[in-house]
């Protein structure tokens, strides 16, 4: 067993795990943060996306011991003080989910996408960057709409703050 220490959603946490434990297993089983889903564990579906040191990663493709010392944000850490994050609110508003299984990974991937592209995010880029996130229900159209709407709102808020 190896000791893993992480900062998760602003809290320092540690636990012992086998060297082969995936980050997603550590998050779900050791930390009981079950909002991060496992759809494939072969790096295809994107249901397990979290942020590691500010960048989206598929947490089924990283060992927990590799992630030790890093800062992780999961879907549970996204909303601040009881309010939905703008991306979560846009998924709700634009019906960007049906069963919801893919949604945590979609939202985390979208937040990173918006951070990286800022005001230059267009539909073609959203569709290309969502290639690593599979949804079996929605047909993607409303997910793309939600991400573009959140991007517009977050750009407006940024501009207003400048
Ligand atoms: Fe990680 Fe599918 S569970 S990509
Ligand atoms: Fe069901 Fe995406 S909403 S898999």
Short mmCIF file of C-alpha atoms and ligand atoms in Angstrom, two decimals:
data_model
loop_
_atom_site.label_atom_id
_atom_site.label_comp_id
_atom_site.label_asym_id
_atom_site.label_seq_id
_atom_site.Cartn_x
_atom_site.Cartn_y
_atom_site.Cartn_z
CA UNK A 1 0.00 0.00 0.00
CA UNK A 2 1.16 3.52 -0.77
CA UNK A 3 0.04 6.73 0.87
CA UNK A 4 -1.54 9.22 -1.53
CA UNK A 5 -2.10 12.85 -0.54
CA UNK A 6 -4.16 15.19 -2.69
CA UNK A 7 -5.94 18.50 -2.42
CA UNK A 8 -9.48 17.69 -3.52
CA UNK A 9 -12.08 20.42 -3.85
CA UNK A 10 -10.00 22.64 -1.57
CA UNK A 11 -9.42 20.03 1.14
CA UNK A 12 -6.22 18.09 1.81
CA UNK A 13 -6.98 14.39 1.88
CA UNK A 14 -4.85 11.30 2.12
CA UNK A 15 -5.33 7.59 2.02
CA UNK A 16 -3.56 4.32 1.43
CA UNK A 17 -4.04 2.45 -1.80
CA UNK A 18 -2.42 -0.18 -3.98
CA UNK A 19 -0.05 1.12 -6.64
CA UNK A 20 -2.46 -0.11 -9.35
CA UNK A 21 -5.40 1.96 -8.01
CA UNK A 22 -6.71 4.37 -10.63
CA UNK A 23 -7.31 7.98 -9.67
CA UNK A 24 -11.01 7.53 -10.41
CA UNK A 25 -11.20 4.58 -8.00
CA UNK A 26 -9.42 6.57 -5.32
CA UNK A 27 -11.86 9.47 -5.79
CA UNK A 28 -14.93 7.26 -5.73
CA UNK A 29 -13.95 4.57 -3.25
CA UNK A 30 -11.51 6.20 -0.83
CA UNK A 31 -13.08 9.68 -0.87
CA UNK A 32 -16.72 8.65 -1.55
CA UNK A 33 -17.02 11.34 -4.24
CA UNK A 34 -19.23 9.37 -6.59
CA UNK A 35 -20.14 12.21 -8.95
CA UNK A 36 -17.16 11.20 -11.08
CA UNK A 37 -18.38 8.24 -13.13
CA UNK A 38 -16.76 5.22 -14.75
CA UNK A 39 -18.20 4.38 -18.15
CA UNK A 40 -15.40 2.36 -19.69
CA UNK A 41 -12.09 2.61 -17.77
CA UNK A 42 -10.31 2.38 -21.12
CA UNK A 43 -9.99 6.14 -21.73
CA UNK A 44 -12.80 6.35 -24.27
CA UNK A 45 -15.99 7.72 -22.71
CA UNK A 46 -14.95 10.79 -20.67
CA UNK A 47 -17.39 10.09 -17.82
CA UNK A 48 -14.43 10.22 -15.41
CA UNK A 49 -13.09 13.69 -16.35
CA UNK A 50 -11.83 15.77 -13.41
CA UNK A 51 -9.43 18.71 -13.25
CA UNK A 52 -5.89 17.99 -12.15
CA UNK A 53 -3.84 21.12 -11.46
CA UNK A 54 -6.42 23.09 -13.45
CA UNK A 55 -6.52 20.89 -16.57
CA UNK A 56 -9.12 18.31 -17.50
CA UNK A 57 -7.91 14.72 -17.36
CA UNK A 58 -9.54 11.32 -17.65
CA UNK A 59 -9.10 10.03 -14.13
CA UNK A 60 -9.27 6.40 -15.33
CA UNK A 61 -6.04 6.96 -17.23
CA UNK A 62 -3.95 8.07 -14.23
CA UNK A 63 -2.84 6.10 -11.21
CA UNK A 64 -3.68 7.60 -7.84
CA UNK A 65 0.01 7.44 -6.87
CA UNK A 66 0.91 9.45 -10.00
CA UNK A 67 -1.56 12.13 -8.97
CA UNK A 68 -0.23 12.38 -5.40
CA UNK A 69 0.63 15.98 -4.51
CA UNK A 70 -1.68 17.45 -7.13
CA UNK A 71 -4.79 19.58 -6.82
CA UNK A 72 -7.98 17.93 -8.02
CA UNK A 73 -11.40 19.40 -8.67
CA UNK A 74 -14.32 17.03 -9.12
CA UNK A 75 -17.88 17.86 -10.10
CA UNK A 76 -18.73 18.15 -6.39
CA UNK A 77 -16.27 21.03 -6.05
CA UNK A 78 -17.46 23.07 -8.99
CA UNK A 79 -20.45 24.94 -7.61
CA UNK A 80 -19.70 27.70 -5.14
CA UNK A 81 -21.81 28.52 -2.08
CA UNK A 82 -24.96 26.69 -3.11
CA UNK A 83 -25.15 28.17 -6.63
CA UNK A 84 -24.65 26.16 -9.78
CA UNK A 85 -21.53 26.89 -11.80
CA UNK A 86 -22.54 28.71 -15.04
CA UNK A 87 -21.79 25.55 -17.06
CA UNK A 88 -24.02 23.46 -14.80
CA UNK A 89 -26.75 26.11 -15.01
CA UNK A 90 -26.47 26.16 -18.83
CA UNK A 91 -26.78 22.35 -19.05
CA UNK A 92 -29.96 22.63 -16.98
CA UNK A 93 -31.34 25.55 -18.96
CA UNK A 94 -30.60 24.07 -22.41
CA UNK A 95 -31.54 20.46 -21.58
CA UNK A 96 -27.97 19.26 -22.09
CA UNK A 97 -28.62 16.01 -20.27
CA UNK A 98 -31.05 13.13 -20.14
CA UNK A 99 -29.89 10.17 -18.01
CA UNK A 100 -27.04 12.31 -16.64
CA UNK A 101 -24.40 9.58 -16.65
CA UNK A 102 -22.03 11.47 -18.95
CA UNK A 103 -22.86 14.88 -17.46
CA UNK A 104 -20.18 15.28 -14.76
CA UNK A 105 -17.45 14.50 -17.28
CA UNK A 106 -19.07 16.71 -19.93
CA UNK A 107 -19.31 19.63 -17.52
CA UNK A 108 -15.71 19.29 -16.31
CA UNK A 109 -14.45 19.04 -19.90
CA UNK A 110 -16.56 22.08 -20.86
CA UNK A 111 -15.21 24.23 -18.01
CA UNK A 112 -11.64 23.48 -19.09
CA UNK A 113 -12.57 24.15 -22.75
CA UNK A 114 -14.06 27.54 -21.89
CA UNK A 115 -11.03 28.42 -19.74
CA UNK A 116 -8.65 27.64 -22.58
CA UNK A 117 -10.57 29.25 -25.45
CA UNK A 118 -12.30 32.11 -23.66
CA UNK A 119 -14.22 34.33 -26.06
CA UNK A 120 -12.96 32.40 -29.13
CA UNK A 121 -14.96 29.25 -28.55
CA UNK A 122 -17.13 28.34 -31.54
CA UNK A 123 -19.40 25.41 -32.35
CA UNK A 124 -16.84 23.56 -34.48
CA UNK A 125 -14.28 23.75 -31.67
CA UNK A 126 -16.78 22.53 -29.07
CA UNK A 127 -17.74 19.57 -31.25
CA UNK A 128 -14.10 18.69 -31.97
CA UNK A 129 -13.07 18.94 -28.32
CA UNK A 130 -15.98 16.81 -27.18
CA UNK A 131 -14.66 13.86 -29.20
CA UNK A 132 -13.36 12.32 -25.98
CA UNK A 133 -16.74 12.51 -24.21
CA UNK A 134 -19.44 10.05 -25.22
CA UNK A 135 -23.15 10.61 -24.61
CA UNK A 136 -25.63 7.85 -25.39
CA UNK A 137 -28.78 9.93 -24.89
CA UNK A 138 -28.80 13.50 -26.11
CA UNK A 139 -27.39 13.49 -29.63
CA UNK A 140 -24.95 16.17 -28.40
CA UNK A 141 -26.85 19.11 -29.91
CA UNK A 142 -28.10 20.51 -26.61
CA UNK A 143 -24.77 19.85 -24.92
CA UNK A 144 -23.05 22.00 -27.55
CA UNK A 145 -25.73 24.67 -27.13
CA UNK A 146 -25.25 24.65 -23.36
CA UNK A 147 -21.46 24.99 -23.60
CA UNK A 148 -21.72 27.89 -26.06
CA UNK A 149 -24.30 29.61 -23.86
CA UNK A 150 -22.12 29.19 -20.76
CA UNK A 151 -19.12 30.49 -22.69
CA UNK A 152 -21.06 33.60 -23.74
CA UNK A 153 -22.22 34.23 -20.19
CA UNK A 154 -18.79 33.70 -18.66
CA UNK A 155 -17.18 35.98 -21.29
CA UNK A 156 -19.71 38.70 -20.50
CA UNK A 157 -19.02 38.37 -16.76
CA UNK A 158 -15.27 38.54 -17.39
CA UNK A 159 -15.67 41.68 -19.50
CA UNK A 160 -17.94 43.30 -16.91
CA UNK A 161 -15.30 42.63 -14.23
CA UNK A 162 -12.49 44.25 -16.28
FE1 LIG B 1 -12.52 7.16 -18.04
FE2 LIG B 1 -14.38 6.13 -19.65
S1 LIG B 1 -14.17 5.87 -17.51
S2 LIG B 1 -12.78 7.52 -20.15
FE1 LIG B 2 -27.23 9.95 -20.84
FE2 LIG B 2 -25.32 11.56 -21.76
S1 LIG B 2 -27.23 12.12 -20.84
S2 LIG B 2 -25.23 9.42 -21.50
#
